[in-house]
mmCIF file of C-alpha atoms and ligand atoms in Angstrom:
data_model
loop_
_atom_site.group_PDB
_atom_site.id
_atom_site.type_symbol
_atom_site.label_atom_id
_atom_site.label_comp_id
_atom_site.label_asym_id
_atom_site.label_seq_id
_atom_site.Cartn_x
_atom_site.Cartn_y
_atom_site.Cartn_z
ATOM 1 C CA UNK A 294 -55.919 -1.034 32.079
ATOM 2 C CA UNK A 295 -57.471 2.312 31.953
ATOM 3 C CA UNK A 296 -57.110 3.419 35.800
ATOM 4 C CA UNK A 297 -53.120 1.907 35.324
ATOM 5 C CA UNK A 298 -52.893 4.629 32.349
ATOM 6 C CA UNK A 299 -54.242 7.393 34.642
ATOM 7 C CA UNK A 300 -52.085 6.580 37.744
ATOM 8 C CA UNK A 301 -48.658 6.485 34.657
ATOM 9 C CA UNK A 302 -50.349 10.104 34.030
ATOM 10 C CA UNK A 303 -50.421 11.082 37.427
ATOM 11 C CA UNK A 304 -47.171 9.869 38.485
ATOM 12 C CA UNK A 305 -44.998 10.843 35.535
ATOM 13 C CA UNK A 306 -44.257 14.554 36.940
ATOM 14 C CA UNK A 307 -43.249 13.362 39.654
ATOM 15 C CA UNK A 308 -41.022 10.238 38.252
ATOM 16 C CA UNK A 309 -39.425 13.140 35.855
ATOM 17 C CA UNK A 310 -38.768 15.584 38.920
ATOM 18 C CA UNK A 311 -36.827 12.845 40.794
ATOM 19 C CA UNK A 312 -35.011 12.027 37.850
ATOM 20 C CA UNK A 313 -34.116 15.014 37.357
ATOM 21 C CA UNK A 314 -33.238 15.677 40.681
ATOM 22 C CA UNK A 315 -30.746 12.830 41.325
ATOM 23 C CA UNK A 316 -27.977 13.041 39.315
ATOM 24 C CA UNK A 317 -27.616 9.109 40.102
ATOM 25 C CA UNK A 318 -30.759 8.641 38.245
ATOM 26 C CA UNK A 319 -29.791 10.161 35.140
ATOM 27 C CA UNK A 320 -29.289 8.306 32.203
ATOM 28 C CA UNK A 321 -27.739 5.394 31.946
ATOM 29 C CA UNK A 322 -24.518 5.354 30.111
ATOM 30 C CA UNK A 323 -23.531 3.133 26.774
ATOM 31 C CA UNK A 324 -21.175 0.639 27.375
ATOM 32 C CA UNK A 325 -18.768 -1.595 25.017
ATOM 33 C CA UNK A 326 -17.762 1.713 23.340
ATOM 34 C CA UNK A 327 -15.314 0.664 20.662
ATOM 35 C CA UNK A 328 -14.046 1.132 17.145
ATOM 36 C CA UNK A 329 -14.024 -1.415 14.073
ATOM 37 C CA UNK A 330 -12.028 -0.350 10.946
ATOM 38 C CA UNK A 331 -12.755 -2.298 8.056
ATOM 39 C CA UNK A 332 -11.110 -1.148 4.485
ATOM 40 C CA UNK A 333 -11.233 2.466 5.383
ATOM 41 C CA UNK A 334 -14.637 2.149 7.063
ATOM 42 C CA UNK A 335 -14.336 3.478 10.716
ATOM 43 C CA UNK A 336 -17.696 2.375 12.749
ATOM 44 C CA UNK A 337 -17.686 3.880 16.289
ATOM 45 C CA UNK A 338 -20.352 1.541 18.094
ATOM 46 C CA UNK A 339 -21.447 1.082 21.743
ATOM 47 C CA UNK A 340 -24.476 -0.758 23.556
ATOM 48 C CA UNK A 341 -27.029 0.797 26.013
ATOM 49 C CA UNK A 342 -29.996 -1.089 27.735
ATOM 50 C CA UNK A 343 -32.659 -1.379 25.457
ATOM 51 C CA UNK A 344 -35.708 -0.037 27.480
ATOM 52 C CA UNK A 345 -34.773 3.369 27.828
ATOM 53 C CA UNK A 346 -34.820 6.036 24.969
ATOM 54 C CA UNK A 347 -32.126 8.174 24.511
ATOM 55 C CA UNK A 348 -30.008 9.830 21.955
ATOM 56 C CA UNK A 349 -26.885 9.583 21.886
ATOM 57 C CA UNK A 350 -23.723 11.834 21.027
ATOM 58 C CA UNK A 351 -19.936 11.365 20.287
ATOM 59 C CA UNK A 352 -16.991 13.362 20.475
ATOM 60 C CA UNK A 353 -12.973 12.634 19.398
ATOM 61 C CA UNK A 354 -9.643 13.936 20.153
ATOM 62 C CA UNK A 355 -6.094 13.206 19.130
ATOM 63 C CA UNK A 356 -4.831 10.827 22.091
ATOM 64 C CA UNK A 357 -1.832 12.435 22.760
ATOM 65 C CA UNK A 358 -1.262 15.838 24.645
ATOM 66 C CA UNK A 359 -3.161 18.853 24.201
ATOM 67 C CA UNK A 360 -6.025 17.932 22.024
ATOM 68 C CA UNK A 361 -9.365 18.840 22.388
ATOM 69 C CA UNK A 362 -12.711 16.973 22.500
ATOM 70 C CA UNK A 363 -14.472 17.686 18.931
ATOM 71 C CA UNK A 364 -17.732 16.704 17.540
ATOM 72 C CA UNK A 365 -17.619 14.213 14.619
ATOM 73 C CA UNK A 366 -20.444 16.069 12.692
ATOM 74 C CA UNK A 367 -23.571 13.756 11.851
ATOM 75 C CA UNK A 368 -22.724 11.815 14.904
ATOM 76 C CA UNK A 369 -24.341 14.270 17.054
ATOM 77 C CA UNK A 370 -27.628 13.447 18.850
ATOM 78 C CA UNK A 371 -28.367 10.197 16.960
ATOM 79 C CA UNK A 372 -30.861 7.296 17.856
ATOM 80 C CA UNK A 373 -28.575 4.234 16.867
ATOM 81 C CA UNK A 374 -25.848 2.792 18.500
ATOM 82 C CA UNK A 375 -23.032 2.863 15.924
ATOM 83 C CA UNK A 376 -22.084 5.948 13.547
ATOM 84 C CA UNK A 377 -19.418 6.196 10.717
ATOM 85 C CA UNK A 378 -16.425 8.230 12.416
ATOM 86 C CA UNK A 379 -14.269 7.928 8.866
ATOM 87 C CA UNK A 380 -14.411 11.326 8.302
ATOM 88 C CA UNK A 381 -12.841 11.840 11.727
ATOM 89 C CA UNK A 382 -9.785 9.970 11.790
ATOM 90 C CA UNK A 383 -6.689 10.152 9.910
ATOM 91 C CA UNK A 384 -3.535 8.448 10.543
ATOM 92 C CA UNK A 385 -2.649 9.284 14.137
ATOM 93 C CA UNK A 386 -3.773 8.174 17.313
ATOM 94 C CA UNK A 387 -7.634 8.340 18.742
ATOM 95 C CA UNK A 388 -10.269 8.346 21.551
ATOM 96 C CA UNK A 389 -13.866 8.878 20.927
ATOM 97 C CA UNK A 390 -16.114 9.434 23.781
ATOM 98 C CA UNK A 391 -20.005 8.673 23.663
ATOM 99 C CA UNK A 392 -22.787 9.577 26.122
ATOM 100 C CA UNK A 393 -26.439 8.970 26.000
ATOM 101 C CA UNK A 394 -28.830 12.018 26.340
ATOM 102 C CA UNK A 395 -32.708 12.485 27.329
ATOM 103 C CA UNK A 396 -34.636 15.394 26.762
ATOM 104 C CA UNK A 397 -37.261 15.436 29.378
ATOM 105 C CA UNK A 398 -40.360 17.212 27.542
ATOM 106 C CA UNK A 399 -42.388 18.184 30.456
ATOM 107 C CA UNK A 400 -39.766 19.931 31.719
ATOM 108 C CA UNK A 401 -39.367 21.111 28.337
ATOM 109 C CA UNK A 402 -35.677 21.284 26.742
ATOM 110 C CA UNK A 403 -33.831 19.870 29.872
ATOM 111 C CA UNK A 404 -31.185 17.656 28.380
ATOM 112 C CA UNK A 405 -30.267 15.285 30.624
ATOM 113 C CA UNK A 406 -27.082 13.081 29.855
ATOM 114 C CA UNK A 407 -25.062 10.321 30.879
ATOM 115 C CA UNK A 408 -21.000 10.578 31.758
ATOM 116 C CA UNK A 409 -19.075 10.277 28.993
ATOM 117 C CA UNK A 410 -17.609 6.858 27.768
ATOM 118 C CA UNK A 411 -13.896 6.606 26.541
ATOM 119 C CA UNK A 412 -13.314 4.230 23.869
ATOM 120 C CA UNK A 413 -9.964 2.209 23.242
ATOM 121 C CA UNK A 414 -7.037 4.261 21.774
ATOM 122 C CA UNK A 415 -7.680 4.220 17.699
ATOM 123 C CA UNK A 416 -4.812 3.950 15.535
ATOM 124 C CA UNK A 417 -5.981 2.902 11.929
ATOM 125 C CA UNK A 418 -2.449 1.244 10.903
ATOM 126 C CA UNK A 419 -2.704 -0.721 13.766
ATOM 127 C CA UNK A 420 -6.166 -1.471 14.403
ATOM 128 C CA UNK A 421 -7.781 -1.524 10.785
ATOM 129 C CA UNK A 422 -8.537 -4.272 8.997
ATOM 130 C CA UNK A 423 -8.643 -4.652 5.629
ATOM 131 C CA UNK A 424 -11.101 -7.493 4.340
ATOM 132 C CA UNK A 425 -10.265 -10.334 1.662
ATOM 133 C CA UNK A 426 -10.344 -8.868 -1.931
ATOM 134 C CA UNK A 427 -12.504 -10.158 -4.909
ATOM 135 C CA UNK A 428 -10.295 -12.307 -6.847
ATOM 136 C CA UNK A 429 -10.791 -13.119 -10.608
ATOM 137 C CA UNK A 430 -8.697 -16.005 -12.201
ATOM 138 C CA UNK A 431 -8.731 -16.775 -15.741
ATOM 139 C CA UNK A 432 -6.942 -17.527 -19.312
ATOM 140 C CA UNK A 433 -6.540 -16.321 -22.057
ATOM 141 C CA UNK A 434 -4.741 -17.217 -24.758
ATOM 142 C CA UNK A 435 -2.651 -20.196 -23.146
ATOM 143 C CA UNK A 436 -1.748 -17.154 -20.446
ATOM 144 C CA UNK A 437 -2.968 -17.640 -16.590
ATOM 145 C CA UNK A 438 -4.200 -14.039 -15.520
ATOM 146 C CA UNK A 439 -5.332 -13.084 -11.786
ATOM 147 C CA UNK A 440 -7.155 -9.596 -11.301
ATOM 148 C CA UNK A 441 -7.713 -8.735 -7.492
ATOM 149 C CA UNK A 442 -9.339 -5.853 -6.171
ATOM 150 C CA UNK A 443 -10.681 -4.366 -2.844
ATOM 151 C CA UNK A 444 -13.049 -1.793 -2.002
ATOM 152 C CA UNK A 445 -11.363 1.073 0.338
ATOM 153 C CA UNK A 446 -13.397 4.115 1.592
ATOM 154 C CA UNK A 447 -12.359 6.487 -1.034
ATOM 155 C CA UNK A 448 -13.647 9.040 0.745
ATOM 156 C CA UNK A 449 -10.588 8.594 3.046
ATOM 157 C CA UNK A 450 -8.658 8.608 0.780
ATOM 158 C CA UNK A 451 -9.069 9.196 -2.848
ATOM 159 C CA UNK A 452 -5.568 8.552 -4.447
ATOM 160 C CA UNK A 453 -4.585 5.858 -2.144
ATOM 161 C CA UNK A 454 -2.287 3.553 -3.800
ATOM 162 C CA UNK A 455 -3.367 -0.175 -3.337
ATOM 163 C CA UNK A 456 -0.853 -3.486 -4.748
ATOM 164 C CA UNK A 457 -1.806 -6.853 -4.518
ATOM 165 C CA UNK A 458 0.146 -9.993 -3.403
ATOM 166 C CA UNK A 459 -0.731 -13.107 -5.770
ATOM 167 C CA UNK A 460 0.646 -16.676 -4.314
ATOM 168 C CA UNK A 461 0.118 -19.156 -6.587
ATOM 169 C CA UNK A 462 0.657 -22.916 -6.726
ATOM 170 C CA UNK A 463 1.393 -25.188 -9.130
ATOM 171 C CA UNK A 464 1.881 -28.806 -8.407
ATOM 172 C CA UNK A 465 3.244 -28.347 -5.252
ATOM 173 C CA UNK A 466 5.364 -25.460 -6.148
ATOM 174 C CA UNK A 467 4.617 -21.855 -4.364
ATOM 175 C CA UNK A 468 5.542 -18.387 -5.720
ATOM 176 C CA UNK A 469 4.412 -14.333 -5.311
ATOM 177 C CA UNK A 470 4.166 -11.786 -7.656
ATOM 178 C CA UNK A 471 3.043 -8.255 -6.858
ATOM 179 C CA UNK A 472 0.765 -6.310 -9.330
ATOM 180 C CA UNK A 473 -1.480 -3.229 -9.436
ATOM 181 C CA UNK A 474 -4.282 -5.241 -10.149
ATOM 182 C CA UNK A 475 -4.191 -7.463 -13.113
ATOM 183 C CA UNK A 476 -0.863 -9.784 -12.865
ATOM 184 C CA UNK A 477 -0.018 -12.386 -15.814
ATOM 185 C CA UNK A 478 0.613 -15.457 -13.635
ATOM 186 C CA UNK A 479 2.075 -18.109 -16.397
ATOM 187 C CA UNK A 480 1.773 -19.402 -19.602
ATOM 188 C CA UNK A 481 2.754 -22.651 -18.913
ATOM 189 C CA UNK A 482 -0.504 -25.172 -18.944
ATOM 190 C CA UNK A 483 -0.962 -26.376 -15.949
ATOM 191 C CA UNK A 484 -3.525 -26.338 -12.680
ATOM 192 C CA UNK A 485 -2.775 -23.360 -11.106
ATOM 193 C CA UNK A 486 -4.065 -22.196 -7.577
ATOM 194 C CA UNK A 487 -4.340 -18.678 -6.922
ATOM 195 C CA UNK A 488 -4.967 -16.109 -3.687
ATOM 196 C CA UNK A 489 -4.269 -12.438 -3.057
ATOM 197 C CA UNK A 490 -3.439 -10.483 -0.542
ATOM 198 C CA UNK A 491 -4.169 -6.011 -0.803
ATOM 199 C CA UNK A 492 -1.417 -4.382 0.307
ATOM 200 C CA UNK A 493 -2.316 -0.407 1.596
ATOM 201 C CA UNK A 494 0.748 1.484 3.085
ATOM 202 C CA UNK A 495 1.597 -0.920 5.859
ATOM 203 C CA UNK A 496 -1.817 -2.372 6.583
ATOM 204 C CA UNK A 497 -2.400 -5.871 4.393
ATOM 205 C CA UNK A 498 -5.589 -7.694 3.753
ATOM 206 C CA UNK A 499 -6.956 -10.831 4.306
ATOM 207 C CA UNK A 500 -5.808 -13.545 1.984
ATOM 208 C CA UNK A 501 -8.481 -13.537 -0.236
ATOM 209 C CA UNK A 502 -10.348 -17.613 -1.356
ATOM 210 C CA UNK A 503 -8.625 -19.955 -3.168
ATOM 211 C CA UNK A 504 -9.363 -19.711 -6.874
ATOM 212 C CA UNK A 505 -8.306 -22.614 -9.297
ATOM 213 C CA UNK A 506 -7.526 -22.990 -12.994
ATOM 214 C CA UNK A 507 -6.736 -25.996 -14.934
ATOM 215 C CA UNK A 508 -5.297 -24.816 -18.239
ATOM 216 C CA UNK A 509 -4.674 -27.599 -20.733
ATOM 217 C CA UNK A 510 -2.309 -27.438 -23.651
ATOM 218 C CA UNK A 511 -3.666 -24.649 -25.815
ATOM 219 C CA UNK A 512 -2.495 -26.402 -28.988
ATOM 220 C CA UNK A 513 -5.281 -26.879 -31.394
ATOM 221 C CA UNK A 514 -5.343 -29.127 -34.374
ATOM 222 C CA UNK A 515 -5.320 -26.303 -36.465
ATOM 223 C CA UNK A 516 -2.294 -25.178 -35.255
ATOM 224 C CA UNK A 517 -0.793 -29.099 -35.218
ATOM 225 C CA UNK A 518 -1.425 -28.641 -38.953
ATOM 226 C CA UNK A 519 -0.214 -25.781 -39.446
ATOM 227 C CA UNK A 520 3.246 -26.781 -37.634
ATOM 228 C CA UNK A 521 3.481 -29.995 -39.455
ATOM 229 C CA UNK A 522 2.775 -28.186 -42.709
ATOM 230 C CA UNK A 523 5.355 -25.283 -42.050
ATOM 231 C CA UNK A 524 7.919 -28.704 -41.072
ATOM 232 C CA UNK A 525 7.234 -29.793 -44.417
ATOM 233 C CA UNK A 526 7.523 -27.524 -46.865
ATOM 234 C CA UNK A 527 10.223 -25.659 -45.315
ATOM 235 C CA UNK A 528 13.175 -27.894 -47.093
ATOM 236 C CA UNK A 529 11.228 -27.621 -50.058
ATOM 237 C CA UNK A 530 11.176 -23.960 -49.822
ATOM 238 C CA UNK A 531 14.722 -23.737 -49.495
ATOM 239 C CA UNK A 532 15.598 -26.141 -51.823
ATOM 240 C CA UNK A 533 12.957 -24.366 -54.346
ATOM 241 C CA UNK A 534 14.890 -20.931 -53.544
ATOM 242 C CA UNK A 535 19.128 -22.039 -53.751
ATOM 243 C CA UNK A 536 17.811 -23.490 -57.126
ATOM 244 C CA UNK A 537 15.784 -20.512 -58.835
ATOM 245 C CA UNK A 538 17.238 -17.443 -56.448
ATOM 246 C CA UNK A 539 20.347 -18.411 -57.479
ATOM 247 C CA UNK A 540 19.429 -18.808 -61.451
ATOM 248 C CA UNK A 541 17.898 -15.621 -60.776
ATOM 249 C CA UNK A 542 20.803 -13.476 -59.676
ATOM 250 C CA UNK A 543 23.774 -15.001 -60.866
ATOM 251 C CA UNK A 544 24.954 -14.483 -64.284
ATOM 252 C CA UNK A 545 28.360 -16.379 -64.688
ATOM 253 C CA UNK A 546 30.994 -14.338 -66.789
ATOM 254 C CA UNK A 547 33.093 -16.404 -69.118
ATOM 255 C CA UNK A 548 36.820 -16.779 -68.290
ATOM 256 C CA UNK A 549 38.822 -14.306 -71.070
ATOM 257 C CA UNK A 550 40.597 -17.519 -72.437
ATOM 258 C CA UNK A 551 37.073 -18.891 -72.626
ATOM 259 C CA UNK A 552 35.995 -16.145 -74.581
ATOM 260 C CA UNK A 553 38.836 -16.057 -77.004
ATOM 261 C CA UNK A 554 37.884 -19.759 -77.675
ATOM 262 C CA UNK A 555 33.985 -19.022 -78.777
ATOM 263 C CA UNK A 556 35.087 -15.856 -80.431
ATOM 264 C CA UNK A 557 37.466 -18.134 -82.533
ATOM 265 C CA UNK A 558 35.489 -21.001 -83.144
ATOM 266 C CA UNK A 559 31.965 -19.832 -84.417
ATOM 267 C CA UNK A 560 30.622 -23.400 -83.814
ATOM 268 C CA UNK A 561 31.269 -23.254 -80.633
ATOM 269 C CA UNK A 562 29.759 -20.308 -79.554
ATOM 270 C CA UNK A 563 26.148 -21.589 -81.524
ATOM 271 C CA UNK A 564 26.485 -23.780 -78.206
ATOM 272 C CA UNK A 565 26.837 -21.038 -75.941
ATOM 273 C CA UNK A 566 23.056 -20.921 -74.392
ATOM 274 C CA UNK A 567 21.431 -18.122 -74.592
ATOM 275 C CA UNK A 568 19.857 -18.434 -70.927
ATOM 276 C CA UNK A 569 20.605 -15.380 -68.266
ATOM 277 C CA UNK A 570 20.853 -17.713 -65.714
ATOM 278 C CA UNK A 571 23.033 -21.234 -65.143
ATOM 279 C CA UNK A 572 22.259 -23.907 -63.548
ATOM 280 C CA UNK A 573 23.885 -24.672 -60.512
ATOM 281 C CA UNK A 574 25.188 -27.894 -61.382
ATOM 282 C CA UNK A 575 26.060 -26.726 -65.149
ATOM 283 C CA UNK A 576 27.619 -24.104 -63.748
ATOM 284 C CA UNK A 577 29.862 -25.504 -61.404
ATOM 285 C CA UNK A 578 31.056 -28.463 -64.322
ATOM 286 C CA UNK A 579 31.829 -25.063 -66.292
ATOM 287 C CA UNK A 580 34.399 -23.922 -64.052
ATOM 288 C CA UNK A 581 35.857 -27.648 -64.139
ATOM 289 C CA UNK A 582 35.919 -27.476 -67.618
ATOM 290 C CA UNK A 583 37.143 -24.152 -68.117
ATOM 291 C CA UNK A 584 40.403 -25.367 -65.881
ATOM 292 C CA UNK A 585 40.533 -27.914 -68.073
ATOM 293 C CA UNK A 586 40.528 -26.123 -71.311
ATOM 294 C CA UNK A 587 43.582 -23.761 -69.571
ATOM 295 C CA UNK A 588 45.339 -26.566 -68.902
ATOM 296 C CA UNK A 589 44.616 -28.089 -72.230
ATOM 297 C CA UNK A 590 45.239 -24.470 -74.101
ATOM 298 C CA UNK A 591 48.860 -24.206 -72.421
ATOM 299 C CA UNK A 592 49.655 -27.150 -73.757
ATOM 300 C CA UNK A 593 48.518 -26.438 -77.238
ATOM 301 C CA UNK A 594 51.337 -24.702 -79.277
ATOM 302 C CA UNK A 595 50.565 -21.309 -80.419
ATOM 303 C CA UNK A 596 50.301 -22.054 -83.898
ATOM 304 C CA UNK A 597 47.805 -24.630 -83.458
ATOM 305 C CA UNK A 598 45.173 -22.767 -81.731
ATOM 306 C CA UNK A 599 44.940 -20.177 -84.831
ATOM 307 C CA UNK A 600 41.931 -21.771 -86.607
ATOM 308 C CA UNK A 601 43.112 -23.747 -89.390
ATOM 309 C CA UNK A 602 40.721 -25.570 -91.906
ATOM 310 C CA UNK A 603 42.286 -28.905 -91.910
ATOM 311 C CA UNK A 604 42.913 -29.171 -87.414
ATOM 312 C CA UNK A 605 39.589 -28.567 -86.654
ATOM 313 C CA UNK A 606 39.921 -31.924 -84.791
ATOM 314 C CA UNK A 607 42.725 -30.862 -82.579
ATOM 315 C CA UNK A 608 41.010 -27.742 -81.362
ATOM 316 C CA UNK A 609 39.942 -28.074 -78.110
ATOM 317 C CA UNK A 610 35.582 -28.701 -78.150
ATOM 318 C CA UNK A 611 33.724 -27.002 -75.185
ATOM 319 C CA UNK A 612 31.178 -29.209 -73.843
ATOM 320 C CA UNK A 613 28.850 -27.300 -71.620
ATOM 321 C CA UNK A 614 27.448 -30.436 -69.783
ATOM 322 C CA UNK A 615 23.704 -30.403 -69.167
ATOM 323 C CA UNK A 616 23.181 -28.516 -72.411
ATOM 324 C CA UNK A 617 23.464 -31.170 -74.408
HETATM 325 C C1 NAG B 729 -12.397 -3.421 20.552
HETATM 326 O O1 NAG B 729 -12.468 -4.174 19.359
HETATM 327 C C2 NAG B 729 -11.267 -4.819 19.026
HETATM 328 C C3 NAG B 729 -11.482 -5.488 17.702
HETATM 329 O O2 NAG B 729 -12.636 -5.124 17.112
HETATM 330 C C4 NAG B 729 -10.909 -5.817 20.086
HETATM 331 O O3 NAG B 729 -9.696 -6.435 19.779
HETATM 332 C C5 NAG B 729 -10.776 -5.116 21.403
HETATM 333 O O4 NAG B 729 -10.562 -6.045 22.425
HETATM 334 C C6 NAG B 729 -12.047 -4.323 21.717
HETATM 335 N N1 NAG B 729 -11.831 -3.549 22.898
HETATM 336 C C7 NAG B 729 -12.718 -3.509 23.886
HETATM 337 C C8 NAG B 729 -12.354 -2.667 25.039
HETATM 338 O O5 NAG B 729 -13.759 -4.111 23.805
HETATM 339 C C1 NAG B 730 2.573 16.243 26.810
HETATM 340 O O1 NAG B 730 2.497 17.578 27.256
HETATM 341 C C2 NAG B 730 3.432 17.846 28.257
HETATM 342 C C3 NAG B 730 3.220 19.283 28.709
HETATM 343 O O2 NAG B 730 2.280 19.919 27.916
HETATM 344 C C4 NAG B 730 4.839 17.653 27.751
HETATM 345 O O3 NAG B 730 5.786 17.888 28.758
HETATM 346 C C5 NAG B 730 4.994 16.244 27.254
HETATM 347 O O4 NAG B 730 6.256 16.074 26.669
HETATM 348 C C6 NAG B 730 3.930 15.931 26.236
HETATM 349 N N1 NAG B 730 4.005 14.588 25.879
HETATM 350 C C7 NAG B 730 3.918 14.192 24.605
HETATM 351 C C8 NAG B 730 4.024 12.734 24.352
HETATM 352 O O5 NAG B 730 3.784 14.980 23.674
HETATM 353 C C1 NAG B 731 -20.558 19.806 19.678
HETATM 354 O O1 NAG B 731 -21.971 19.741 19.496
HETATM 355 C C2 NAG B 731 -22.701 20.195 20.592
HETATM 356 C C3 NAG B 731 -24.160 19.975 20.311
HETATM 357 O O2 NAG B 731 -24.458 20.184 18.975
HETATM 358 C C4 NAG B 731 -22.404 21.673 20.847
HETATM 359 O O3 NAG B 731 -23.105 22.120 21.942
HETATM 360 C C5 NAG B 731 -20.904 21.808 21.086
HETATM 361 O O4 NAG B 731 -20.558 23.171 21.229
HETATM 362 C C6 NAG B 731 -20.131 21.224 19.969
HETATM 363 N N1 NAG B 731 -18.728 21.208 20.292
HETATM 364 C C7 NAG B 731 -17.780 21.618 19.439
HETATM 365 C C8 NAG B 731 -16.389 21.585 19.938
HETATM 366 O O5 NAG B 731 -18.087 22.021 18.314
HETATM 367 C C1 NAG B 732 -33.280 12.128 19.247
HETATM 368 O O1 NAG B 732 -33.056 12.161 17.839
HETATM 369 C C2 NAG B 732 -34.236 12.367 17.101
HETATM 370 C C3 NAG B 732 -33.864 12.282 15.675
HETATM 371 O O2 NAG B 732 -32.555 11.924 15.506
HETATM 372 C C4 NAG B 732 -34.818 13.709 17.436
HETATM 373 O O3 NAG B 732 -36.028 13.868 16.721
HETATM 374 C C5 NAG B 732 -35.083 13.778 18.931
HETATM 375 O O4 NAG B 732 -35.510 15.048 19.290
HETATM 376 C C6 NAG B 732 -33.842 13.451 19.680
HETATM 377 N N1 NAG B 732 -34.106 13.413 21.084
HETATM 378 C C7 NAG B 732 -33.338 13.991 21.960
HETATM 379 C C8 NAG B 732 -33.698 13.766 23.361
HETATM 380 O O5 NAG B 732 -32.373 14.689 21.609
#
């Protein structure tokens, strides 16, 4: 063990100086560069043979004409084979390039490197993916509600306006509604079958699982009461208020003729009642009677309505029925 140590020892300068030497025996480059989007989160990630240790660093550029390679800052000389390129992309079109590097320490500060290794063109519209959102379903008050949400990289972009797509089901029976978040789905009871969909600019999301609701008639017996009560004492409200609103606000006036009659016949007007207020029924036989009594009085010659001690029989009698 310890004479294979010394003979590493003693061959390592000169490994190193080959290596160093032929440009063929370098480093070896990554390979399976590529980029994964997922809601806003832009991995640049590549493979490389385990055994040897190297750093590696990555560069971008706009893939159309004239751009220049850049460094994607933190990305730079970095042990692992994947680094978050978010920061570097917006909404156009991509390459990223990755190489692996060695410093050779006995040689002090040589960096040796491997060629550079083009990824795929990057376009997030096209080639992100946006994941399945969370999706809440619930009730409330005999009301379905849905709330869906999704986690972008808000570093990307803060103010980013996200809608959601809710398909719901219902015996059989499909239909969307878009909301911001929170949607009211029905308020019809029912087994309801809900799943969402983010939509971000022209990128949508996975449909999000299934969630289901049974909501069962919200009616309590409280409430049965209550209806059946209201049912009930409705007519007797009404009835209750045409009889005493009405005693209440209407005052009937005596006809003139009607008048005259009391005012002659002192009797008669002890009978008057003294009441604000008339009963409906009295009432109405009042204006029956006092149709009457014209009729009655028109046919009475003049002299015989002047009071006269010994006619008292002929003069017509008021009867206010209901008083009596
Ligand atoms: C890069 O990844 C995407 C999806 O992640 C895949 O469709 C594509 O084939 C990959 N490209 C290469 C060159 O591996
Ligand atoms: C690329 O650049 C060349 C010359 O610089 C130009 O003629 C060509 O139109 C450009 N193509 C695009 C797609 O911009
Ligand atoms: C990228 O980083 C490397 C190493 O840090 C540096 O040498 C190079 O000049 C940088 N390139 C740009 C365009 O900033
Ligand atoms: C590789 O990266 C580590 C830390 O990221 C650093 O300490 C080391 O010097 C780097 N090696 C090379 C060869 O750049």
């Amino acid at each position: 063990m310890a004479s294979q140590m010394a003979l590493l020892a003693a061959m390592l300068p000169l490994v190193l100086s080959l290596e160093a030497q032929d440009p063929k025996r370098t480093v070896t480059p990554p390979y399976n560069v590529n980029i994964s989007s997922l809601n806003l989160f832009v991995t640049l990630h590549w493979k490389h043979e385990e055994e040897e240790r190297v750093n590696f660093s990555t560069q971008f550029r706009g893939a159309f004409n004239g751009s220049t390679w850049d460094n994607c800052s933190s990305c730079t000389s970095i042990t692992g084979t994947q680094c978050d390129v978010s920061m570097c992309v917006s909404y156009g079109f991509y390459i990223f390039r990755v190489r692996a590097e060695r410093r050779v320490s006995t040689l002090n500060s040589i960096l040796m490197t491997s060629d550079w290794v083009l990824s795929p063109t990057f376009n997030q519209d096209r080639d992100g993916r946006l994941g399945k959102p969370s999706l809440r379903v619930w009730s409330k008050a005999n009301k379905v509600l849905a709330r869906a949400e999704i986690q972008l990289n808000r570093q990307v972009d803060p103010d980013g306006h996200v809608t959601y797509n809710f398909a719901t089901c219902k015996d059989k029976r499909c239909w969307e509604k878009q909301g911001d978040s929170d949607v009211e789905i029905s308020d019809v009871p029912g087994r309801y079958c809900v799943t969402a969909v983010a939509l971000y600019y022209t990128m949508s999301s996975q449909r999000s699982s299934s969630k289901c609701i049974t909501v069962k008639s919200g009616v309590t017996w409280m409430q049965v009461m209550a209806f059946v009560f209201g049912v009930c004492t409705l007519p007797l409200c009404v009835a209750f208020c045409l009889r005493y609103c009405h005693m209440n606000c209407e005052v009937p006036q005596l006809p003139k003729v009607l008048q005259d009659l009391l005012s002659m016949n002192s009797e008669s007007s002890k009978a008057l009642p003294q009441e604000p207020c008339w009963p409906r029924e009295t009432h109405y036989d009042l204006v029956e009677e006092v149709e009457r009594l014209e009729k009655q009085t028109q046919d009475i010659p003049a002299e015989a309505v002047m009071p006269q001690e010994n006619q008292n029989q002929k003069q017509p009698m008021v009867i206010y029925r209901g008083y009596s």
